Coordinates of C-alpha atoms in Angstrom, one line a residue:
X21 CA 52.8 -7.9 -8.9
X22 CA 54.2 -6.0 -11.9
X23 CA 54.3 -8.0 -15.2
X24 CA 57.6 -7.4 -17.0
X25 CA 58.1 -10.6 -19.1
X26 CA 55.6 -12.4 -21.2
X27 CA 55.7 -15.7 -23.1
X28 CA 53.5 -16.6 -26.0
X29 CA 53.1 -20.0 -27.6
X30 CA 51.3 -20.4 -31.0
X31 CA 52.1 -18.5 -34.1
X32 CA 48.7 -18.4 -35.7
X33 CA 46.8 -15.2 -36.3
X34 CA 46.3 -14.3 -32.7
X35 CA 49.8 -15.3 -31.6
X36 CA 51.5 -13.2 -34.3
X37 CA 49.2 -10.2 -33.6
X38 CA 49.9 -10.2 -29.9
X39 CA 53.6 -11.0 -30.1
X40 CA 54.1 -8.2 -32.6
X41 CA 52.1 -5.7 -30.4
X42 CA 54.0 -6.6 -27.2
X43 CA 57.4 -6.7 -29.0
X44 CA 57.0 -3.1 -30.1
X45 CA 56.1 -1.9 -26.6
X46 CA 58.5 -3.8 -24.4
X47 CA 62.3 -4.1 -24.0
X48 CA 64.2 -6.6 -26.2
X49 CA 63.8 -10.2 -24.9
X50 CA 60.9 -9.2 -22.6
X51 CA 58.6 -11.0 -25.0
X52 CA 59.4 -14.7 -25.5
X53 CA 57.9 -16.6 -28.4
X54 CA 58.1 -20.3 -27.5
X55 CA 58.7 -22.7 -30.4
X56 CA 60.7 -25.8 -31.2
X57 CA 64.0 -25.4 -33.1
X58 CA 62.6 -26.6 -36.4
X59 CA 59.8 -24.0 -36.4
X60 CA 62.2 -21.3 -35.3
X61 CA 64.5 -22.0 -38.2
X62 CA 61.5 -21.9 -40.6
X63 CA 60.2 -18.6 -39.1
X64 CA 63.6 -17.0 -39.4
X65 CA 64.2 -18.2 -42.9
X66 CA 60.7 -17.3 -44.3
X67 CA 60.1 -14.3 -42.0
X68 CA 56.8 -13.4 -40.4
X69 CA 54.8 -10.3 -41.5
X70 CA 52.0 -8.3 -39.9
X71 CA 50.1 -6.0 -42.2
X72 CA 53.0 -6.1 -44.5
X73 CA 55.7 -5.2 -42.0
X74 CA 58.3 -7.7 -40.8
X75 CA 58.1 -9.0 -37.2
X76 CA 61.1 -9.2 -35.0
X77 CA 60.5 -11.8 -32.3
X78 CA 62.7 -13.2 -29.6
X79 CA 62.4 -17.0 -30.0
X80 CA 62.9 -19.4 -27.1
X81 CA 62.9 -23.2 -27.3
X82 CA 61.0 -25.3 -24.7
X83 CA 64.4 -26.7 -23.4
X84 CA 66.0 -23.3 -22.6
X85 CA 66.1 -22.4 -18.9
X86 CA 65.6 -18.9 -17.6
X87 CA 63.6 -17.1 -14.9
X88 CA 59.9 -17.8 -15.3
X89 CA 57.7 -15.4 -17.3
X90 CA 55.3 -13.2 -15.4
X91 CA 52.5 -13.9 -18.0
X92 CA 52.0 -16.8 -20.4
X93 CA 49.5 -16.6 -23.2
X94 CA 48.4 -19.7 -25.1
X95 CA 47.4 -19.0 -28.7
X96 CA 47.6 -22.5 -30.2
X97 CA 44.7 -24.6 -31.5
X98 CA 42.9 -26.7 -28.9
X99 CA 44.3 -30.0 -30.3
X100 CA 47.9 -28.6 -29.8
X101 CA 47.3 -27.5 -26.1
X102 CA 48.7 -30.7 -24.4
X103 CA 52.0 -30.3 -26.3
X104 CA 52.0 -26.5 -25.7
X105 CA 51.6 -27.0 -22.0
X106 CA 54.7 -29.2 -22.0
X107 CA 56.6 -26.6 -24.1
X108 CA 56.0 -23.7 -21.6
X109 CA 56.9 -25.7 -18.5
X110 CA 60.2 -23.8 -18.1
X111 CA 58.3 -20.5 -18.4
X112 CA 55.9 -21.2 -15.4
X113 CA 56.9 -20.3 -11.9
X114 CA 55.1 -19.7 -8.6
X115 CA 53.9 -16.2 -9.6
X116 CA 53.2 -16.8 -13.3
X117 CA 49.8 -15.9 -14.6
X118 CA 48.3 -18.1 -17.4
X119 CA 45.8 -17.0 -20.0
X120 CA 44.3 -18.9 -22.9
X121 CA 43.0 -17.2 -26.0
X122 CA 41.8 -20.6 -27.3
X123 CA 38.3 -21.1 -28.6
X124 CA 35.8 -23.3 -26.7
X125 CA 35.1 -23.6 -23.0
X126 CA 37.6 -26.2 -21.9
X127 CA 41.2 -24.9 -22.1
X128 CA 41.3 -23.1 -18.7
X129 CA 40.3 -26.3 -16.9
X130 CA 42.9 -28.3 -18.9
X131 CA 45.6 -25.7 -18.1
X132 CA 44.6 -25.6 -14.4
X133 CA 44.8 -29.3 -14.1
X134 CA 48.5 -29.1 -15.1
X135 CA 49.7 -25.9 -13.5
X136 CA 47.0 -25.1 -10.8
X137 CA 43.8 -23.1 -11.2
X138 CA 45.3 -20.5 -8.9
X139 CA 47.5 -19.4 -11.8
X140 CA 44.8 -19.2 -14.4
X141 CA 42.6 -16.3 -15.6
X142 CA 39.7 -17.0 -17.9
X143 CA 40.0 -15.2 -21.2
X144 CA 38.2 -14.6 -24.5
X145 CA 39.7 -13.0 -27.6
X146 CA 37.0 -10.9 -29.2
X147 CA 36.3 -8.5 -32.1
X148 CA 39.4 -9.1 -34.2
X149 CA 39.3 -9.9 -37.9
X150 CA 42.9 -11.3 -38.4
X151 CA 43.6 -13.5 -41.3
X152 CA 46.9 -15.4 -41.6
X153 CA 48.0 -17.0 -44.8
X154 CA 51.4 -18.7 -44.7
X155 CA 53.7 -16.1 -43.1
X156 CA 51.5 -13.1 -43.7
X157 CA 49.1 -11.7 -41.1
X158 CA 46.5 -9.1 -42.2
X159 CA 44.0 -7.4 -39.9
X160 CA 41.9 -4.3 -39.7
X161 CA 40.5 -4.7 -36.2
X162 CA 42.8 -5.8 -33.3
X163 CA 39.7 -6.4 -31.1
X164 CA 40.2 -6.9 -27.4
X165 CA 41.1 -9.5 -24.8
X166 CA 38.3 -10.0 -22.3
X167 CA 39.4 -11.6 -19.1
X168 CA 38.8 -12.1 -15.4
X169 CA 38.1 -14.9 -12.9
X170 CA 35.4 -17.4 -13.6
X171 CA 33.1 -15.2 -11.5
X172 CA 34.1 -12.4 -9.2
X173 CA 32.6 -9.4 -7.3
X174 CA 35.8 -7.3 -7.6
X175 CA 39.1 -7.7 -9.5
X176 CA 41.6 -10.0 -7.9
X177 CA 45.4 -9.4 -7.7
X178 CA 45.9 -11.4 -10.9
X179 CA 43.3 -9.4 -12.8
X180 CA 44.6 -6.1 -11.6
X181 CA 48.2 -7.0 -12.6
X182 CA 47.1 -8.0 -16.1
X183 CA 44.9 -4.9 -16.5
X184 CA 47.8 -2.6 -15.4
X185 CA 50.1 -4.4 -17.9
X186 CA 47.7 -4.0 -20.8
X187 CA 47.3 -0.4 -19.9
X188 CA 51.0 0.1 -20.0
X189 CA 51.4 -1.6 -23.4
X190 CA 48.2 -0.1 -24.7
X191 CA 46.5 -3.4 -25.6
X192 CA 42.7 -3.2 -25.9
X193 CA 41.0 -5.2 -23.1
X194 CA 37.9 -5.6 -21.0
X195 CA 37.6 -7.0 -17.5
X196 CA 34.5 -9.1 -17.1
X197 CA 33.0 -10.2 -13.8
X198 CA 31.2 -13.2 -15.3
X199 CA 33.7 -15.0 -17.6
X200 CA 31.7 -18.2 -17.7
X201 CA 28.9 -16.3 -19.5
X202 CA 31.3 -14.5 -21.7
X203 CA 32.9 -17.7 -22.8
X204 CA 29.5 -19.2 -23.6
X205 CA 28.7 -16.1 -25.6
X206 CA 31.9 -16.5 -27.6
X207 CA 31.1 -20.2 -28.0
X208 CA 27.7 -19.2 -29.4
X209 CA 29.3 -16.8 -31.9
X210 CA 31.9 -19.4 -33.0
X211 CA 29.3 -22.1 -33.4
X212 CA 27.3 -19.9 -35.7
X213 CA 29.9 -17.7 -37.4
X214 CA 32.9 -20.0 -37.9
X215 CA 31.0 -23.0 -39.0
X216 CA 28.5 -21.2 -41.3
X217 CA 31.3 -19.2 -43.1
X218 CA 33.2 -22.5 -43.6
X219 CA 30.2 -24.4 -44.9
X220 CA 29.0 -21.6 -47.2
X221 CA 32.6 -20.8 -48.3
X222 CA 32.2 -17.1 -47.7
X223 CA 33.6 -14.4 -45.5
X224 CA 32.3 -12.1 -42.7
X225 CA 30.4 -10.1 -45.4
X226 CA 28.5 -13.3 -46.3
X227 CA 26.8 -13.5 -42.9
X228 CA 26.6 -9.7 -42.2
X229 CA 23.9 -9.4 -44.8
X230 CA 20.5 -11.1 -44.8
X231 CA 20.3 -14.4 -46.6
X232 CA 20.4 -18.2 -46.1
X233 CA 23.9 -18.1 -44.6
X234 CA 23.0 -15.6 -41.9
X235 CA 19.8 -17.5 -41.1
X236 CA 21.8 -20.7 -40.6
X237 CA 24.3 -18.9 -38.4
X238 CA 21.6 -17.4 -36.1
X239 CA 19.7 -20.7 -35.9
X240 CA 22.9 -22.5 -34.8
X241 CA 23.4 -19.7 -32.2
X242 CA 19.9 -20.1 -30.8
X243 CA 20.6 -23.8 -30.2
X244 CA 23.4 -22.7 -28.0
X245 CA 21.1 -20.3 -26.1
X246 CA 18.8 -23.2 -25.3
X247 CA 21.6 -25.4 -24.0
X248 CA 23.1 -22.6 -22.0
X249 CA 20.0 -22.5 -19.8
X250 CA 20.6 -26.2 -18.8
X251 CA 24.2 -25.3 -18.0
X252 CA 23.2 -22.5 -15.7
X253 CA 24.5 -19.7 -17.9
X254 CA 21.2 -18.5 -19.4
X255 CA 22.1 -16.7 -22.6
X256 CA 19.2 -14.8 -24.2
X257 CA 18.2 -12.8 -27.3
X258 CA 19.9 -9.8 -25.8
X259 CA 23.2 -11.7 -25.7
X260 CA 22.6 -12.8 -29.3
X261 CA 22.2 -9.2 -30.4
X262 CA 25.4 -8.2 -28.5
X263 CA 27.5 -10.7 -30.4
X264 CA 25.8 -10.0 -33.7
X265 CA 26.7 -6.3 -33.2
X266 CA 30.3 -7.4 -32.6
X267 CA 30.2 -9.3 -35.9
X268 CA 28.9 -6.2 -37.7
X269 CA 32.1 -4.3 -36.9
X270 CA 34.4 -6.8 -38.6
X271 CA 35.9 -6.2 -42.0
X272 CA 33.5 -7.8 -44.6
X273 CA 36.4 -9.5 -46.4
X274 CA 37.8 -11.0 -43.2
X275 CA 37.5 -14.7 -42.4
X276 CA 37.2 -16.7 -39.2
X277 CA 39.7 -19.4 -38.3
X278 CA 37.6 -22.3 -39.5
X279 CA 37.2 -20.8 -43.0
X280 CA 41.0 -20.2 -43.1
X281 CA 41.5 -23.8 -42.0
X282 CA 39.2 -25.1 -44.8
X283 CA 41.0 -23.1 -47.4
X284 CA 44.3 -24.4 -46.3
X285 CA 43.0 -28.0 -46.0
X286 CA 43.7 -28.1 -42.3
X287 CA 41.6 -30.0 -39.8
X288 CA 39.3 -27.6 -37.9
X289 CA 38.0 -27.2 -34.4
X290 CA 34.6 -28.5 -35.3
X291 CA 34.6 -30.8 -32.2
X292 CA 34.9 -27.7 -30.0
X293 CA 32.0 -26.1 -31.7
X294 CA 29.1 -28.2 -33.1
X295 CA 30.7 -31.3 -31.6
X296 CA 30.3 -29.8 -28.1
X297 CA 26.8 -28.6 -28.8
X298 CA 25.6 -31.9 -30.2
X299 CA 27.0 -33.8 -27.2
X300 CA 25.4 -31.5 -24.8
X301 CA 22.1 -31.7 -26.8
X302 CA 22.1 -35.5 -26.4
X303 CA 22.9 -35.2 -22.7
X304 CA 20.0 -32.8 -22.0
X305 CA 17.6 -34.2 -24.5
X306 CA 17.7 -31.0 -26.6
X307 CA 17.5 -31.3 -30.4
X308 CA 20.3 -29.5 -32.3
X309 CA 19.5 -30.1 -36.0
X310 CA 21.4 -27.1 -37.3
X311 CA 24.5 -28.0 -35.5
X312 CA 24.1 -31.6 -36.6
X313 CA 24.0 -30.4 -40.2
X314 CA 27.0 -28.1 -39.8
X315 CA 29.0 -30.9 -38.1
X316 CA 28.3 -33.5 -40.7
X317 CA 29.0 -31.1 -43.5
X318 CA 32.4 -30.0 -42.1
X319 CA 33.4 -33.6 -41.3
X320 CA 32.6 -34.6 -44.9
X321 CA 34.8 -31.7 -46.1
X322 CA 37.7 -32.8 -43.9
X323 CA 37.4 -36.4 -45.0
X324 CA 38.6 -35.3 -48.4
X325 CA 41.8 -33.7 -47.1
X326 CA 45.1 -35.3 -47.8
X327 CA 47.0 -36.5 -44.7
X328 CA 49.2 -33.4 -44.6
X329 CA 51.1 -32.1 -41.5
X330 CA 48.9 -29.8 -39.5
X331 CA 50.1 -26.5 -38.3
X332 CA 49.5 -25.5 -34.6

């Protein structure tokens, strides 16, 4: 299978970055950005910019009918996934490959329950430092998409098709033969990094250097390591070092999504991070005091937000 058309839903930092990259590499209308008419009108009126340059996207509403896309990438927040799956229904055909760049360890299962797991590849977006404020995206590191089957000995047809496509459009990627462990590793990083930066109101630089914030981050990550053993994943200190090394490559003034949400008074993905860890801790009888602290602090912050419309 050769991938020629791609659909993306979600115009957050990752969605804009990937849509801009693909739009510059592929023929016009080969990249479909899925959005409702109200959002499309706003995007067209205000414009969308990536590193100061205007983006030129081909927008498609959920109601429009056309041949299915070869590849669909979800870049919404987890709470918007059910609506996003409805919105891409007309983009999904028998041969369509589905990938989720969402945080957490649940989205592939959710997507598979709707469209079939045979269409789904597991995916982790890693190493980018994109910051989006209103209609402006800024990034220094594009990072890479790590993908594969949940566990595999050799690349399947879907994996090979996506790898060939990313080679053709020159998108950085990595094929992983154990995506369950990779996803747990990214969860470990998010649990420590995203939440700590939000609570300490800092940026990547604030946890790249030694101090209380970095200590909190690493302690939260070690609670994930302990739980991973109960889940049959078995993260270890070597994995911790790997993800900390990835963090060290990010621009110090960059900020993770949860910090950006806090600054914009948007409700965060705290339930995906410490919410998940605390629930698993109770299930396995493992204490998670650092994640309990981060969870309660973030919930307290969000209780002060006004009831404003929340962006996907």
